[in-house]
GROMACS .gro file of C-alpha atoms in nm:
model
  148
    1MET     CA    1   0.000   0.000   0.000
    2ARG     CA    2   0.283   0.237   0.086
    3ASN     CA    3   0.429   0.197  -0.266
    4LEU     CA    4   0.094   0.266  -0.429
    5LEU     CA    5   0.045   0.605  -0.264
    6PRO     CA    6   0.292   0.798  -0.486
    7ILE     CA    7   0.151   0.629  -0.796
    8LEU     CA    8  -0.205   0.714  -0.695
    9ALA     CA    9  -0.109   1.076  -0.620
   10PHE     CA   10   0.060   1.109  -0.959
   11ALA     CA   11  -0.237   0.953  -1.138
   12LEU     CA   12  -0.478   1.198  -0.973
   13PHE     CA   13  -0.250   1.491  -1.059
   14ALA     CA   14  -0.215   1.379  -1.421
   15ALA     CA   15  -0.589   1.326  -1.457
   16ALA     CA   16  -0.654   1.684  -1.342
   17GLN     CA   17  -0.417   1.842  -1.593
   18PRO     CA   18  -0.631   1.827  -1.912
   19ALA     CA   19  -0.922   1.989  -1.729
   20ALA     CA   20  -0.704   2.277  -1.614
   21ALA     CA   21  -0.559   2.330  -1.960
   22ALA     CA   22  -0.909   2.335  -2.111
   23GLU     CA   23  -1.003   2.637  -1.901
   24LEU     CA   24  -0.817   2.868  -2.140
   25ILE     CA   25  -0.902   2.915  -2.502
   26GLU     CA   26  -0.593   3.027  -2.693
   27LYS     CA   27  -0.568   3.161  -3.048
   28ARG     CA   28  -0.257   3.239  -3.248
   29SER     CA   29  -0.212   3.599  -3.349
   30PRO     CA   30  -0.005   3.717  -3.646
   31HIS     CA   31   0.029   4.056  -3.473
   32SER     CA   32   0.243   4.180  -3.185
   33VAL     CA   33   0.100   4.164  -2.833
   34GLY     CA   34   0.025   4.537  -2.836
   35GLU     CA   35  -0.134   4.531  -3.180
   36THR     CA   36  -0.342   4.225  -3.091
   37LEU     CA   37  -0.496   4.407  -2.795
   38ASP     CA   38  -0.528   4.732  -2.993
   39ARG     CA   39  -0.731   4.536  -3.247
   40LEU     CA   40  -0.942   4.377  -2.973
   41GLU     CA   41  -1.004   4.719  -2.817
   42ALA     CA   42  -1.119   4.855  -3.154
   43VAL     CA   43  -1.363   4.565  -3.200
   44LEU     CA   44  -1.495   4.610  -2.845
   45GLU     CA   45  -1.546   4.982  -2.900
   46GLU     CA   46  -1.726   4.912  -3.228
   47LYS     CA   47  -1.961   4.673  -3.043
   48GLY     CA   48  -2.023   4.915  -2.755
   49ILE     CA   49  -1.839   4.701  -2.501
   50GLY     CA   50  -1.651   4.898  -2.238
   51VAL     CA   51  -1.282   4.859  -2.163
   52MET     CA   52  -1.207   4.898  -1.793
   53ALA     CA   53  -0.830   4.854  -1.792
   54ARG     CA   54  -0.526   4.745  -1.985
   55ILE     CA   55  -0.237   4.606  -1.784
   56ASP     CA   56   0.112   4.577  -1.930
   57HIS     CA   57   0.272   4.299  -1.726
   58GLN     CA   58   0.603   4.335  -1.912
   59ALA     CA   59   0.626   4.704  -1.817
   60ASN     CA   60   0.538   4.618  -1.457
   61ALA     CA   61   0.815   4.357  -1.450
   62GLU     CA   62   1.063   4.610  -1.591
   63SER     CA   63   0.966   4.854  -1.316
   64VAL     CA   64   1.113   4.610  -1.063
   65ASP     CA   65   1.416   4.522  -1.276
   66MET     CA   66   1.276   4.188  -1.392
   67GLU     CA   67   1.233   4.047  -1.739
   68LEU     CA   68   0.912   3.917  -1.891
   69ARG     CA   69   0.820   3.853  -2.252
   70PRO     CA   70   0.548   4.085  -2.386
   71THR     CA   71   0.232   4.016  -2.188
   72GLN     CA   72  -0.074   4.241  -2.165
   73LEU     CA   73  -0.417   4.192  -2.009
   74LEU     CA   74  -0.733   4.365  -2.128
   75ILE     CA   75  -1.030   4.387  -1.888
   76PHE     CA   76  -1.365   4.459  -2.050
   77GLY     CA   77  -1.735   4.397  -2.022
   78ASN     CA   78  -2.094   4.476  -2.099
   79PRO     CA   79  -2.299   4.539  -1.781
   80ALA     CA   80  -2.619   4.423  -1.951
   81ILE     CA   81  -2.467   4.080  -2.015
   82GLY     CA   82  -2.265   4.059  -1.693
   83THR     CA   83  -2.570   4.147  -1.486
   84ARG     CA   84  -2.769   3.869  -1.653
   85LEU     CA   85  -2.494   3.623  -1.565
   86MET     CA   86  -2.493   3.741  -1.203
   87GLN     CA   87  -2.873   3.725  -1.186
   88ALA     CA   88  -2.844   3.358  -1.282
   89GLU     CA   89  -2.560   3.299  -1.031
   90GLN     CA   90  -2.442   3.596  -0.828
   91THR     CA   91  -2.101   3.448  -0.745
   92LEU     CA   92  -2.011   3.481  -1.114
   93GLY     CA   93  -1.929   3.839  -1.018
   94ILE     CA   94  -1.586   3.712  -0.909
   95GLU     CA   95  -1.520   3.607  -1.272
   96LEU     CA   96  -1.631   3.939  -1.420
   97PRO     CA   97  -1.552   4.158  -1.600
   98MET     CA   98  -1.412   3.951  -1.884
   99LYS     CA   99  -1.039   3.936  -1.948
  100ALA     CA  100  -0.820   3.860  -2.249
  101LEU     CA  101  -0.447   3.801  -2.221
  102ALA     CA  102  -0.212   3.858  -2.513
  103PHE     CA  103   0.135   3.714  -2.469
  104GLU     CA  104   0.444   3.615  -2.661
  105ASP     CA  105   0.570   3.262  -2.597
  106ALA     CA  106   0.933   3.148  -2.584
  107GLU     CA  107   0.934   3.087  -2.961
  108GLY     CA  108   0.814   3.441  -3.036
  109GLN     CA  109   0.457   3.336  -3.126
  110VAL     CA  110   0.186   3.572  -3.001
  111TRP     CA  111  -0.132   3.430  -2.852
  112ILE     CA  112  -0.457   3.571  -2.722
  113ALA     CA  113  -0.622   3.373  -2.445
  114TYR     CA  114  -0.938   3.395  -2.239
  115GLU     CA  115  -1.107   3.173  -1.987
  116ASP     CA  116  -1.383   2.954  -2.127
  117PRO     CA  117  -1.715   3.092  -1.991
  118ALA     CA  118  -1.860   2.740  -1.973
  119VAL     CA  119  -1.579   2.641  -1.737
  120PHE     CA  120  -1.614   2.935  -1.499
  121ALA     CA  121  -1.995   2.911  -1.508
  122LYS     CA  122  -1.978   2.545  -1.408
  123ARG     CA  123  -1.722   2.627  -1.138
  124ARG     CA  124  -1.974   2.873  -0.989
  125GLY     CA  125  -2.271   2.635  -1.010
  126LEU     CA  126  -2.434   2.758  -1.331
  127SER     CA  127  -2.496   2.510  -1.610
  128PRO     CA  128  -2.252   2.555  -1.901
  129ASP     CA  129  -2.561   2.505  -2.121
  130HIS     CA  130  -2.733   2.815  -1.979
  131GLU     CA  131  -2.845   3.045  -2.262
  132ILE     CA  132  -2.642   3.347  -2.149
  133VAL     CA  133  -2.325   3.139  -2.107
  134GLY     CA  134  -2.359   3.029  -2.469
  135LYS     CA  135  -2.402   3.389  -2.581
  136VAL     CA  136  -2.093   3.501  -2.389
  137SER     CA  137  -1.891   3.212  -2.530
  138GLY     CA  138  -1.996   3.296  -2.885
  139ALA     CA  139  -1.924   3.665  -2.837
  140LEU     CA  140  -1.576   3.603  -2.695
  141ASP     CA  141  -1.497   3.369  -2.981
  142ALA     CA  142  -1.608   3.626  -3.238
  143LEU     CA  143  -1.433   3.920  -3.068
  144THR     CA  144  -1.100   3.743  -3.029
  145THR     CA  145  -1.116   3.600  -3.380
  146ALA     CA  146  -1.168   3.951  -3.515
  147ALA     CA  147  -0.864   4.069  -3.319
  148VAL     CA  148  -0.632   3.811  -3.472
   0.00000   0.00000   0.00000
């Protein structure tokens, strides 16, 4: 039994990994990190979706004499949609507003990533099949596709 414990722990850890990876939806971008988020901001503005903040993690790292590949986070949302999500499950407020991360990987490829709304809805007790979750998922897919 003692010898099985490390094997069992590893098996449980390995089984959890695909689920964690599936939480993020990532898309390749042919643009720089900055341009990718500039393009996303333009699409959001065109759709009447508010941008709350843009955080440049690379610049923040440089401010403390540390290095980080280009990495920026855009925080945005539509109160009419976010409120509907919170009316269905109020604890979804911890997941909102929406966020998109643009980053450059070690090979120089730029990506845009966002958390899958079905995953965070389920985590908060709302069915991933809920109508508003599907709308948010479709909108995020369309917005990020337009940005890249």
